[in-house]
């Protein structure tokens, strides 16, 4: 399996691709929020399916999850997951509503749209950078938002995938906003789950033989 052949060098390449995508996303978010945004990818790693759940806080942890499918030369699933309180704080600043709360019952349309737009910007930037680097055509579908337990979100997103790899590419994501304390910054995880045949396409393009 290709995932068994991944070295720290390949992960460093994926991290560099992630940081290129983060720089593009930061520019878009700066325009959206009308203030300086800095984004970094502190770490990229490959983990097991169970480890992915734990990184997101455990299967019973409530999170804001954005799910989309990847199409083109590479197919698979992608999730952006962050603690629900971080999502609340980010959307409150974005829509200028201090009372906004994803867990208050009915989610406002503007809040849901804002969160989906965040997912759109982040996933689009990352996948565009991966596409540019590998020469593969990679397209994201429209993102879907869910506020639920990690296990439920990921299981639902993968229900249409008949063969799931045992390994997941994790892209840590840190979004730092101007005038926002570090402890209130967004710290989320991108989980990239290529369909099994797409692992080969990605890692061949990255030079794994």
N, CA, C and O of each residue as an XYZ file, in Angstrom:
836
protein
N       0.846     -1.200      0.000
C       0.000      0.000      0.000
C       0.883      1.253      0.000
O       1.921      1.289      0.661
N       0.469      2.258     -0.732
C       1.263      3.476     -0.823
C       1.396      4.175      0.524
O       2.434      4.765      0.825
N       0.336      4.104      1.337
C       0.397      4.803      2.610
C       1.479      4.251      3.520
O       1.929      4.939      4.437
N       1.911      2.993      3.273
C       2.988      2.403      4.062
C       4.344      2.966      3.644
O       5.322      2.833      4.380
N       4.410      3.597      2.463
C       5.676      4.075      1.916
C       5.932      5.545      2.218
O       6.958      6.097      1.819
N       5.008      6.172      2.915
C       5.123      7.606      3.150
C       6.237      7.885      4.149
O       6.294      7.273      5.216
N       7.117      8.808      3.799
C       8.217      9.194      4.677
C       7.983     10.609      5.192
O       7.053     11.294      4.767
N       8.848     11.038      6.121
C       8.736     12.403      6.650
C       8.940     13.420      5.533
O       8.378     14.514      5.585
N       9.732     13.076      4.530
C       9.946     13.989      3.403
C       8.641     14.227      2.645
O       8.332     15.358      2.267
N       7.883     13.159      2.425
C       6.611     13.313      1.717
C       5.632     14.145      2.537
O       4.884     14.957      1.992
N       5.645     13.933      3.857
C       4.767     14.727      4.720
C       5.191     16.192      4.710
O       4.347     17.085      4.782
N       6.503     16.441      4.621
C       6.984     17.825      4.528
C       6.486     18.483      3.244
O       6.141     19.664      3.239
N       6.451     17.710      2.152
C       5.929     18.243      0.891
C       4.445     18.571      1.039
O       3.991     19.624      0.590
N       3.689     17.665      1.671
C       2.261     17.918      1.904
C       2.059     19.140      2.795
O       1.117     19.909      2.604
N       2.963     19.313      3.781
C       2.868     20.483      4.662
C       3.117     21.767      3.873
O       2.430     22.769      4.070
N       4.112     21.726      2.976
C       4.402     22.897      2.150
C       3.208     23.230      1.253
O       2.849     24.398      1.097
N       2.601     22.205      0.669
C       1.394     22.414     -0.134
C       0.303     23.034      0.732
O      -0.392     23.956      0.306
N       0.160     22.515      1.960
C      -0.832     23.056      2.888
C      -0.594     24.514      3.200
O      -1.539     25.300      3.266
N       0.675     24.889      3.395
C       0.980     26.284      3.719
C       0.756     27.207      2.530
O       0.376     28.364      2.708
N       0.987     26.709      1.323
C       0.662     27.502      0.129
C      -0.848     27.734      0.073
O      -1.304     28.851     -0.174
N      -1.617     26.667      0.304
C      -3.071     26.808      0.342
C      -3.523     27.743      1.445
O      -4.446     28.536      1.256
N      -2.865     27.653      2.614
C      -3.228     28.513      3.746
C      -2.995     29.980      3.423
O      -3.786     30.838      3.815
N      -1.916     30.273      2.713
C      -1.632     31.663      2.337
C      -2.723     32.206      1.419
O      -3.143     33.354      1.562
N      -3.178     31.388      0.485
C      -4.265     31.805     -0.420
C      -5.560     31.997      0.369
O      -6.296     32.959      0.146
N      -5.832     31.063      1.300
C      -7.052     31.164      2.101
C      -7.020     32.399      2.986
O      -8.042     33.059      3.173
N      -5.841     32.716      3.537
C      -5.715     33.888      4.410
C      -6.058     35.167      3.654
O      -6.691     36.070      4.202
N      -5.638     35.241      2.397
C      -5.952     36.419      1.577
C      -7.462     36.551      1.393
O      -8.015     37.644      1.517
N      -8.122     35.435      1.098
C      -9.580     35.464      0.910
C     -10.302     35.802      2.206
O     -11.259     36.576      2.204
N      -9.841     35.218      3.325
C     -10.487     35.491      4.615
C     -10.258     36.928      5.050
O     -11.135     37.536      5.665
N      -9.090     37.479      4.740
C      -8.814     38.879      5.074
C      -9.812     39.799      4.384
O     -10.294     40.767      4.972
N     -10.113     39.485      3.129
C     -11.103     40.269      2.385
C     -12.490     40.097      2.992
O     -13.237     41.065      3.136
N     -12.830     38.858      3.348
C     -14.146     38.555      3.911
C     -14.357     39.261      5.248
O     -15.429     39.810      5.505
N     -13.327     39.244      6.099
C     -13.444     39.805      7.450
C     -12.990     41.257      7.527
O     -13.188     41.927      8.540
N     -12.381     41.734      6.449
C     -11.882     43.106      6.397
C     -10.849     43.376      7.489
O     -10.842     44.442      8.103
N      -9.984     42.401      7.717
C      -8.860     42.587      8.642
C      -7.788     41.557      8.321
O      -8.028     40.593      7.594
N      -6.600     41.779      8.877
C      -5.466     40.896      8.578
C      -5.675     39.509      9.185
O      -5.980     39.374     10.370
N      -5.508     38.503      8.369
C      -5.606     37.108      8.800
C      -4.290     36.409      8.464
O      -3.749     36.564      7.369
N      -3.794     35.648      9.413
C      -2.595     34.847      9.178
C      -2.962     33.380      9.362
O      -3.591     33.013     10.355
N      -2.578     32.558      8.422
C      -2.874     31.127      8.523
C      -1.603     30.317      8.390
O      -0.715     30.646      7.604
N      -1.531     29.252      9.173
C      -0.382     28.360      9.127
C      -0.875     26.916      9.161
O      -1.973     26.621      9.633
N      -0.039     26.041      8.654
C      -0.262     24.598      8.786
C       0.886     24.072      9.649
O       1.954     23.753      9.127
N       0.672     23.980     10.975
C       1.766     23.583     11.866
C       2.270     22.168     11.612
O       3.450     21.879     11.807
N       1.369     21.287     11.176
C       1.764     19.884     11.060
C       0.865     19.162     10.065
O      -0.328     19.447      9.963
N       1.455     18.226      9.335
C       0.708     17.290      8.493
C       1.166     15.891      8.870
O       2.366     15.638      8.977
N       0.232     14.992      9.069
C       0.600     13.627      9.437
C      -0.387     12.642      8.832
O      -1.467     13.016      8.375
N       0.004     11.392      8.838
C      -0.910     10.322      8.448
C      -1.241      9.520      9.689
O      -0.347      9.080     10.412
N      -2.516      9.333      9.932
C      -2.952      8.619     11.131
C      -3.989      7.566     10.747
O      -4.504      7.550      9.629
N      -4.276      6.699     11.695
C      -5.315      5.695     11.478
C      -6.687      6.342     11.628
O      -6.808      7.469     12.109
N      -7.705      5.620     11.213
C      -9.081      6.115     11.321
C      -9.430      6.419     12.776
O     -10.048      7.444     13.062
N      -9.036      5.530     13.703
C      -9.336      5.738     15.124
C      -8.599      6.951     15.672
O      -9.153      7.713     16.465
N      -7.348      7.133     15.251
C      -6.575      8.288     15.714
C      -7.197      9.589     15.215
O      -7.160     10.603     15.912
N      -7.764      9.564     14.018
C      -8.441     10.746     13.483
C      -9.570     11.175     14.411
O      -9.718     12.362     14.704
N     -10.361     10.221     14.871
C     -11.461     10.523     15.791
C     -10.938     11.182     17.068
O     -11.525     12.145     17.562
N      -9.832     10.657     17.596
C      -9.278     11.189     18.844
C      -8.729     12.599     18.647
O      -8.876     13.446     19.527
N      -8.101     12.859     17.503
C      -7.583     14.196     17.222
C      -8.692     15.240     17.226
O      -8.471     16.392     17.598
N      -9.875     14.830     16.814
C     -11.018     15.749     16.759
C     -11.738     15.846     18.104
O     -12.775     16.501     18.207
N     -11.191     15.194     19.136
C     -11.785     15.298     20.467
C     -12.478     14.043     20.942
O     -13.035     14.016     22.039
N     -12.449     12.997     20.123
C     -13.138     11.758     20.482
C     -14.470     11.663     19.773
O     -15.062     12.693     19.448
N     -14.964     10.453     19.520
C     -16.182     10.275     18.712
C     -17.427     10.926     19.298
O     -18.371     11.215     18.562
N     -17.449     11.164     20.617
C     -18.639     11.752     21.249
C     -18.541     13.265     21.409
O     -19.473     13.893     21.912
N     -17.426     13.859     20.990
C     -17.231     15.301     21.122
C     -18.070     16.044     20.081
O     -18.075     15.677     18.906
N     -18.780     17.093     20.517
C     -19.612     17.881     19.592
C     -18.741     18.916     18.880
O     -18.013     19.680     19.515
N     -18.830     18.923     17.575
C     -18.002     19.809     16.765
C     -18.833     20.436     15.650
O     -19.950     20.010     15.357
N     -18.248     21.459     15.045
C     -18.766     21.969     13.776
C     -17.967     21.266     12.685
O     -16.744     21.388     12.623
N     -18.658     20.540     11.839
C     -17.985     19.784     10.796
C     -18.450     20.200      9.419
O     -19.647     20.343      9.173
N     -17.507     20.393      8.531
C     -17.816     20.697      7.138
C     -17.316     19.527      6.302
O     -16.150     19.142      6.386
N     -18.205     18.973      5.504
C     -17.879     17.784      4.709
C     -18.066     18.077      3.229
O     -19.011     18.758      2.831
N     -17.158     17.558      2.426
C     -17.327     17.663      0.981
C     -16.668     16.463      0.310
O     -15.794     15.812      0.883
N     -17.097     16.193     -0.891
C     -16.464     15.165     -1.708
C     -15.465     15.828     -2.649
O     -15.604     16.995     -3.014
N     -14.466     15.059     -3.025
C     -13.457     15.510     -3.974
C     -13.685     14.743     -5.271
O     -13.890     13.530     -5.262
N     -13.645     15.470     -6.385
C     -13.882     14.855     -7.687
C     -12.766     15.235     -8.648
O     -11.969     16.129     -8.363
N     -12.711     14.554     -9.785
C     -11.683     14.822    -10.787
C     -10.736     13.647    -10.906
O     -11.159     12.493    -10.835
N      -9.429     13.938    -11.089
C      -8.425     12.875    -11.176
C      -8.260     12.159     -9.838
O      -7.813     11.014     -9.783
N      -8.623     12.844     -8.775
C      -8.570     12.284     -7.424
C      -9.974     12.339     -6.845
O     -10.651     13.362     -6.949
N     -10.413     11.249     -6.239
C     -11.712     11.252     -5.568
C     -11.507     10.889     -4.104
O     -10.548     10.207     -3.742
N     -12.419     11.355     -3.280
C     -12.307     11.066     -1.858
C     -13.223     11.959     -1.059
O     -14.128     12.598     -1.596
N     -12.969     11.992      0.236
C     -13.760     12.797      1.158
C     -12.841     13.747      1.912
O     -11.669     13.448      2.142
N     -13.388     14.890      2.291
C     -12.620     15.864      3.053
C     -13.511     16.447      4.134
O     -14.671     16.781      3.895
N     -12.945     16.562      5.326
C     -13.669     17.140      6.456
C     -12.844     18.266      7.053
O     -11.622     18.156      7.156
N     -13.505     19.350      7.449
C     -12.873     20.362      8.295
C     -13.648     20.353      9.598
O     -14.854     20.603      9.617
N     -12.950     20.064     10.686
C     -13.603     19.876     11.978
C     -12.968     20.800     12.999
O     -11.743     20.863     13.104
N     -13.797     21.523     13.760
C     -13.280     22.329     14.855
C     -14.281     22.331     16.004
O     -15.482     22.170     15.789
N     -13.779     22.516     17.235
C     -14.680     22.542     18.394
C     -15.789     23.560     18.188
O     -15.560     24.640     17.642
N     -16.991     23.212     18.627
C     -18.151     24.052     18.334
C     -18.013     25.446     18.938
O     -18.502     26.411     18.351
N     -17.362     25.582     20.092
C     -17.216     26.911     20.690
C     -16.282     27.791     19.859
O     -16.494     29.000     19.764
N     -15.257     27.197     19.262
C     -14.398     27.966     18.358
C     -15.186     28.428     17.141
O     -15.035     29.561     16.684
N     -16.025     27.546     16.623
C     -16.871     27.915     15.482
C     -17.808     29.053     15.869
O     -18.003     29.991     15.096
N     -18.391     28.971     17.071
C     -19.276     30.037     17.544
C     -18.555     31.376     17.576
O     -19.065     32.378     17.075
N     -17.353     31.384     18.174
C     -16.615     32.647     18.302
C     -16.281     33.230     16.938
O     -16.400     34.436     16.725
N     -15.863     32.368     16.012
C     -15.493     32.850     14.684
C     -16.697     33.453     13.969
O     -16.598     34.528     13.379
N     -17.831     32.765     14.022
C     -19.025     33.253     13.325
C     -19.579     34.505     13.999
O     -20.090     35.394     13.318
N     -19.486     34.586     15.325
C     -19.921     35.814     16.013
C     -19.158     37.022     15.489
O     -19.738     38.082     15.254
N     -17.852     36.852     15.309
C     -17.057     37.967     14.792
C     -17.404     38.254     13.333
O     -17.453     39.409     12.910
N     -17.640     37.206     12.586
C     -17.900     37.371     11.158
C     -19.239     38.049     10.894
O     -19.331     38.935     10.043
N     -20.289     37.632     11.628
C     -21.625     38.189     11.378
C     -21.982     39.291     12.374
O     -23.079     39.849     12.341
N     -21.017     39.595     13.272
C     -21.194     40.665     14.270
C     -22.464     40.459     15.096
O     -23.296     41.355     15.239
N     -22.577     39.245     15.631
C     -23.706     38.886     16.493
C     -23.161     38.115     17.691
O     -22.853     36.928     17.587
N     -23.044     38.806     18.842
C     -22.447     38.198     20.034
C     -23.290     37.072     20.615
O     -22.798     36.305     21.444
N     -24.539     36.956     20.202
C     -25.434     35.933     20.748
C     -25.468     34.661     19.897
O     -26.109     33.677     20.267
N     -24.782     34.689     18.770
C     -24.864     33.531     17.878
C     -24.334     32.282     18.565
O     -23.283     32.313     19.204
N     -25.074     31.174     18.428
C     -24.671     29.911     19.051
C     -25.192     28.750     18.200
O     -26.399     28.597     18.014
N     -24.265     27.937     17.686
C     -24.661     26.799     16.858
C     -25.509     25.787     17.613
O     -26.227     25.000     16.997
N     -25.435     25.800     18.949
C     -26.153     24.805     19.750
C     -27.436     25.347     20.369
O     -28.010     24.727     21.264
N     -27.881     26.500     19.893
C     -29.062     27.128     20.491
C     -30.374     26.618     19.904
O     -31.446     27.111     20.256
N     -30.295     25.648     19.025
C     -31.513     25.151     18.382
C     -31.407     25.353     16.888
O     -30.491     24.835     16.249
N     -32.335     26.102     16.328
C     -32.320     26.364     14.885
C     -31.121     27.247     14.533
O     -30.943     28.321     15.106
N     -30.311     26.788     13.596
C     -29.144     27.560     13.177
C     -29.591     28.623     12.186
O     -30.304     28.335     11.225
N     -29.159     29.866     12.434
C     -29.546     30.939     11.526
C     -28.922     30.703     10.155
O     -27.820     30.168     10.033
N     -29.649     31.111      9.147
C     -29.172     30.903      7.780
C     -27.867     31.639      7.531
O     -26.984     31.136      6.836
N     -27.748     32.845      8.108
C     -26.536     33.629      7.873
C     -25.329     32.975      8.536
O     -24.225     32.996      7.992
N     -25.550     32.385      9.732
C     -24.454     31.707     10.417
C     -24.006     30.461      9.681
O     -22.810     30.216      9.520
N     -24.976     29.675      9.236
C     -24.657     28.454      8.488
C     -23.945     28.799      7.183
O     -22.980     28.136      6.801
N     -24.424     29.835      6.505
C     -23.804     30.247      5.241
C     -22.373     30.714      5.465
O     -21.481     30.426      4.666
N     -22.162     31.444      6.568
C     -20.820     31.943      6.872
C     -19.859     30.790      7.138
O     -18.710     30.817      6.698
N     -20.334     29.781      7.855
C     -19.484     28.629      8.167
C     -19.176     27.830      6.904
O     -18.055     27.357      6.717
N     -20.173     27.684      6.044
C     -19.946     26.976      4.781
C     -18.966     27.743      3.895
O     -18.154     27.149      3.187
N     -19.056     29.065      3.947
C     -18.133     29.875      3.152
C     -16.704     29.705      3.659
O     -15.761     29.649      2.869
N     -16.548     29.621      5.001
C     -15.227     29.348      5.564
C     -14.702     28.012      5.026
O     -13.552     27.915      4.600
N     -15.555     26.990      5.051
C     -15.157     25.682      4.536
C     -14.826     25.724      3.057
O     -13.887     25.071      2.601
N     -15.603     26.495      2.314
C     -15.388     26.650      0.874
C     -14.023     27.256      0.586
O     -13.279     26.771     -0.266
N     -13.705     28.330      1.316
C     -12.434     29.032      1.113
C     -11.260     28.128      1.471
O     -10.301     28.012      0.708
N     -11.342     27.487      2.641
C     -10.230     26.661      3.103
C     -10.013     25.450      2.199
O      -8.896     25.195      1.750
N     -11.088     24.707      1.935
C     -10.939     23.490      1.128
C     -10.526     23.829     -0.297
O      -9.672     23.159     -0.879
N     -11.132     24.870     -0.857
C     -10.782     25.274     -2.214
C      -9.327     25.673     -2.339
O      -8.668     25.347     -3.326
N      -8.820     26.384     -1.330
C      -7.421     26.826     -1.355
C      -6.464     25.648     -1.241
O      -5.478     25.569     -1.974
N      -6.754     24.737     -0.327
C      -5.887     23.569     -0.156
C      -5.884     22.684     -1.399
O      -4.825     22.277     -1.877
N      -7.071     22.391     -1.916
C      -7.153     21.494     -3.067
C      -6.563     22.129     -4.317
O      -6.002     21.432     -5.163
N      -6.687     23.448     -4.438
C      -6.082     24.151     -5.570
C      -4.559     24.045     -5.511
O      -3.903     23.827     -6.529
N      -4.004     24.201     -4.303
C      -2.551     24.079     -4.142
C      -2.092     22.653     -4.444
O      -1.062     22.456     -5.090
N      -2.850     21.662     -3.981
C      -2.513     20.260     -4.258
C      -2.584     19.976     -5.757
O      -1.744     19.263     -6.306
N      -3.590     20.539     -6.403
C      -3.756     20.370     -7.843
C      -2.591     20.996     -8.608
O      -2.043     20.390     -9.529
N      -2.218     22.225     -8.213
C      -1.110     22.917     -8.880
C       0.193     22.135     -8.732
O       0.980     22.038     -9.674
N       0.409     21.584     -7.550
C       1.670     20.911     -7.262
C       1.776     19.567     -7.978
O       2.847     19.204     -8.463
N       0.674     18.831     -8.045
C       0.694     17.479     -8.612
C       0.345     17.437    -10.092
O       0.641     16.458    -10.777
N      -0.288     18.510    -10.591
C      -0.751     18.500    -11.969
C      -2.039     17.715    -12.160
O      -2.490     17.521    -13.289
N      -2.635     17.260    -11.053
C      -3.896     16.518    -11.124
C      -5.074     17.486    -11.072
O      -5.001     18.523    -10.411
N      -6.142     17.153    -11.756
C      -7.357     17.969    -11.687
C      -8.157     17.522    -10.463
O      -8.570     16.366    -10.363
N      -8.366     18.457     -9.538
C      -9.048     18.140     -8.277
C     -10.093     19.215     -8.016
O      -9.777     20.405     -7.995
N     -11.341     18.792     -7.817
C     -12.429     19.748     -7.613
C     -13.203     19.406     -6.337
O     -13.538     18.244     -6.109
N     -13.488     20.417     -5.502
C     -14.348     20.160     -4.337
C     -15.821     20.309     -4.702
O     -16.177     21.133     -5.545
N     -16.672     19.514     -4.067
C     -18.114     19.721     -4.202
C     -18.536     20.826     -3.229
O     -17.722     21.311     -2.443
N     -19.798     21.214     -3.286
C     -20.312     22.227     -2.350
C     -20.263     21.646     -0.936
O     -20.738     20.531     -0.719
N     -19.696     22.381      0.035
C     -19.580     21.835      1.389
C     -20.911     21.773      2.122
O     -21.784     22.620      1.930
N     -21.048     20.758      2.962
C     -22.231     20.604      3.817
C     -21.805     20.797      5.263
O     -20.758     20.300      5.677
N     -22.613     21.515      6.031
C     -22.311     21.816      7.434
C     -23.147     20.947      8.354
O     -24.331     20.718      8.108
N     -22.515     20.465      9.419
C     -23.245     19.703     10.428
C     -22.687     20.027     11.805
O     -21.474     20.132     11.983
N     -23.580     20.184     12.781
C     -23.186     20.335     14.182
C     -23.605     19.051     14.876
O     -24.794     18.807     15.086
N     -22.632     18.236     15.229
C     -22.966     16.910     15.758
C     -21.716     16.324     16.400
O     -20.673     16.975     16.466
N     -21.835     15.082     16.873
C     -20.681     14.380     17.412
C     -19.747     13.969     16.273
O     -20.189     13.657     15.167
N     -18.459     13.977     16.569
C     -17.452     13.651     15.558
C     -17.768     12.331     14.855
O     -17.732     12.249     13.627
N     -18.075     11.310     15.637
C     -18.344      9.991     15.062
C     -19.494     10.009     14.086
O     -19.437      9.366     13.038
N     -20.551     10.750     14.426
C     -21.733     10.813     13.560
C     -21.421     11.544     12.257
O     -21.832     11.105     11.182
N     -20.694     12.657     12.350
C     -20.382     13.452     11.162
C     -19.532     12.652     10.185
O     -19.818     12.610      8.988
N     -18.490     12.021     10.704
C     -17.571     11.303      9.825
C     -18.225     10.042      9.263
O     -18.031      9.714      8.092
N     -18.990      9.341     10.081
C     -19.681      8.140      9.594
C     -20.674      8.488      8.495
O     -20.776      7.779      7.494
N     -21.413      9.593      8.684
C     -22.386     10.018      7.670
C     -21.681     10.381      6.370
O     -22.129     10.014      5.284
N     -20.578     11.103      6.491
C     -19.856     11.530      5.299
C     -19.271     10.383      4.506
O     -19.089     10.487      3.293
N     -18.975      9.282      5.192
C     -18.323      8.161      4.523
C     -19.287      7.069      4.097
O     -18.866      6.048      3.553
N     -20.583      7.273      4.338
C     -21.540      6.198      4.083
C     -21.570      5.785      2.615
O     -21.865      4.634      2.293
N     -21.259      6.743      1.715
C     -21.316      6.420      0.288
C     -20.002      5.831     -0.228
O     -19.921      5.404     -1.380
N     -18.988      5.809      0.613
C     -17.691      5.284      0.192
C     -17.609      3.819      0.598
O     -17.599      3.496      1.786
N     -17.550      2.945     -0.384
C     -17.625      1.513     -0.072
C     -16.318      0.971      0.488
O     -16.322      0.077      1.334
N     -15.206      1.511      0.018
C     -13.914      1.030      0.503
C     -13.126      2.214      1.041
O     -12.657      3.062      0.281
N     -12.990      2.261      2.336
C     -12.281      3.377      2.967
C     -10.885      2.920      3.354
O     -10.715      1.851      3.941
N      -9.891      3.727      3.025
C      -8.532      3.403      3.436
C      -8.433      3.416      4.950
O      -9.218      4.078      5.629
N      -7.464      2.681      5.473
C      -7.238      2.671      6.917
C      -6.500      3.917      7.374
O      -6.358      4.152      8.574
N      -6.028      4.719      6.423
C      -5.209      5.872      6.778
C      -5.843      7.178      6.310
O      -6.579      7.229      5.324
N      -5.527      8.225      7.058
C      -6.095      9.546      6.814
C      -4.959     10.560      6.811
O      -4.060     10.481      7.647
N      -4.989     11.506      5.884
C      -4.033     12.618      5.900
C      -4.639     13.732      6.747
O      -5.740     14.206      6.467
N      -3.916     14.146      7.781
C      -4.394     15.190      8.692
C      -3.608     16.467      8.433
O      -2.378     16.469      8.481
N      -4.322     17.549      8.159
C      -3.705     18.858      7.941
C      -4.155     19.766      9.083
O      -5.284     20.256      9.084
N      -3.264     19.990     10.060
C      -3.597     20.915     11.142
C      -3.707     22.321     10.565
O      -2.939     22.697      9.680
N      -4.656     23.091     11.064
C      -4.913     24.427     10.523
C      -5.057     25.435     11.653
O      -5.870     25.251     12.558
N      -4.266     26.499     11.597
C      -4.323     27.556     12.606
C      -4.646     28.873     11.914
O      -3.921     29.309     11.019
N      -5.745     29.506     12.335
C      -6.170     30.788     11.765
C      -6.016     31.858     12.839
O      -6.711     31.823     13.855
N      -5.116     32.803     12.620
C      -4.893     33.888     13.574
C      -5.442     35.185     12.996
O      -5.070     35.608     11.902
N      -6.344     35.807     13.766
C      -6.971     37.051     13.325
C      -6.352     38.238     14.050
O      -6.007     38.156     15.229
N      -6.222     39.322     13.333
C      -5.756     40.566     13.926
C      -6.684     40.966     15.079
O      -7.906     40.902     14.945
N      -6.104     41.375     16.204
C      -6.857     41.843     17.378
C      -7.619     40.731     18.093
O      -8.494     41.022     18.909
N      -7.314     39.483     17.815
C      -7.970     38.364     18.505
C      -6.900     37.591     19.275
O      -5.904     37.172     18.685
N      -7.093     37.392     20.601
C      -6.093     36.657     21.387
C      -5.868     35.256     20.834
O      -6.782     34.637     20.289
N      -4.642     34.764     20.981
C      -4.304     33.439     20.454
C      -5.223     32.343     20.969
O      -5.578     31.418     20.239
N      -5.612     32.460     22.260
C      -6.445     31.396     22.835
C      -7.846     31.365     22.229
O      -8.572     30.386     22.402
N      -8.234     32.428     21.521
C      -9.543     32.460     20.868
C      -9.450     32.199     19.363
O     -10.454     32.261     18.654
N      -8.253     31.912     18.888
C      -8.071     31.669     17.460
C      -8.606     30.292     17.075
O      -8.746     29.400     17.912
N      -8.895     30.150     15.805
C      -9.411     28.879     15.294
C      -8.262     27.885     15.140
O      -7.256     28.169     14.490
N      -8.434     26.725     15.747
C      -7.477     25.618     15.606
C      -8.269     24.388     15.171
O      -8.885     23.711     15.994
N      -8.246     24.114     13.902
C      -9.046     23.009     13.383
C      -8.194     21.965     12.691
O      -6.975     22.101     12.587
N      -8.852     20.927     12.221
C      -8.172     19.859     11.494
C      -8.879     19.628     10.166
O     -10.105     19.547     10.100
N      -8.082     19.524      9.116
C      -8.584     19.001      7.855
C      -8.248     17.523      7.810
O      -7.109     17.126      8.058
N      -9.234     16.718      7.496
C      -9.011     15.289      7.305
C      -9.249     14.977      5.833
O     -10.359     15.132      5.325
N      -8.206     14.543      5.164
C      -8.291     14.206      3.743
C      -8.265     12.686      3.611
O      -7.283     12.036      3.972
N      -9.352     12.134      3.091
C      -9.481     10.683      2.935
C      -9.629     10.356      1.454
O     -10.749     10.233      0.958
N      -8.515     10.213      0.743
C      -8.632      9.824     -0.662
C      -9.222      8.421     -0.767
O      -8.934      7.559      0.064
N     -10.046      8.193     -1.785
C     -10.476      6.829     -2.065
C      -9.220      6.007     -2.366
O      -8.237      6.560     -2.859
N      -9.228      4.701     -2.084
C      -7.996      3.898     -2.175
C      -7.212      4.066     -3.472
O      -5.988      4.190     -3.441
N      -7.902      4.072     -4.611
C      -7.175      4.202     -5.878
C      -6.554      5.590     -6.033
O      -5.609      5.767     -6.801
N      -7.089      6.577     -5.301
C      -6.564      7.934     -5.409
C      -5.307      8.140     -4.574
O      -4.519      9.043     -4.858
N      -5.107      7.313     -3.544
C      -3.842      7.361     -2.811
C      -2.682      7.185     -3.791
O      -1.689      7.909     -3.736
N      -2.829      6.211     -4.686
C      -1.770      5.921     -5.657
C      -1.509      7.133     -6.537
O      -0.354      7.497     -6.764
N      -2.572      7.764     -7.037
C      -2.408      8.922     -7.924
C      -1.698     10.068     -7.211
O      -0.801     10.695     -7.775
N      -2.105     10.344     -5.963
C      -1.506     11.455     -5.215
C      -0.039     11.189     -4.934
O       0.812     12.037     -5.201
N       0.258     10.014     -4.396
C       1.623      9.772     -3.940
C       2.575      9.460     -5.087
O       3.780      9.674     -4.954
N       2.068      8.965     -6.202
C       2.918      8.872     -7.395
C       3.298     10.277     -7.850
O       4.444     10.528     -8.224
N       2.327     11.193     -7.817
C       2.593     12.572     -8.220
C       3.572     13.250     -7.263
O       4.292     14.171     -7.648
N       3.592     12.782     -6.002
C       4.528     13.328     -5.014
C       5.865     12.588     -5.028
O       6.757     12.902     -4.241
N       6.003     11.606     -5.919
C       7.283     10.930     -6.070
C       7.453      9.665     -5.265
O       8.577      9.192     -5.098
N       6.358      9.095     -4.754
C       6.449      7.828     -4.029
C       6.363      6.699     -5.041
O       5.403      6.613     -5.808
N       7.365      5.837     -5.041
C       7.358      4.728     -6.002
C       6.955      3.433     -5.324
O       6.893      2.390     -5.974
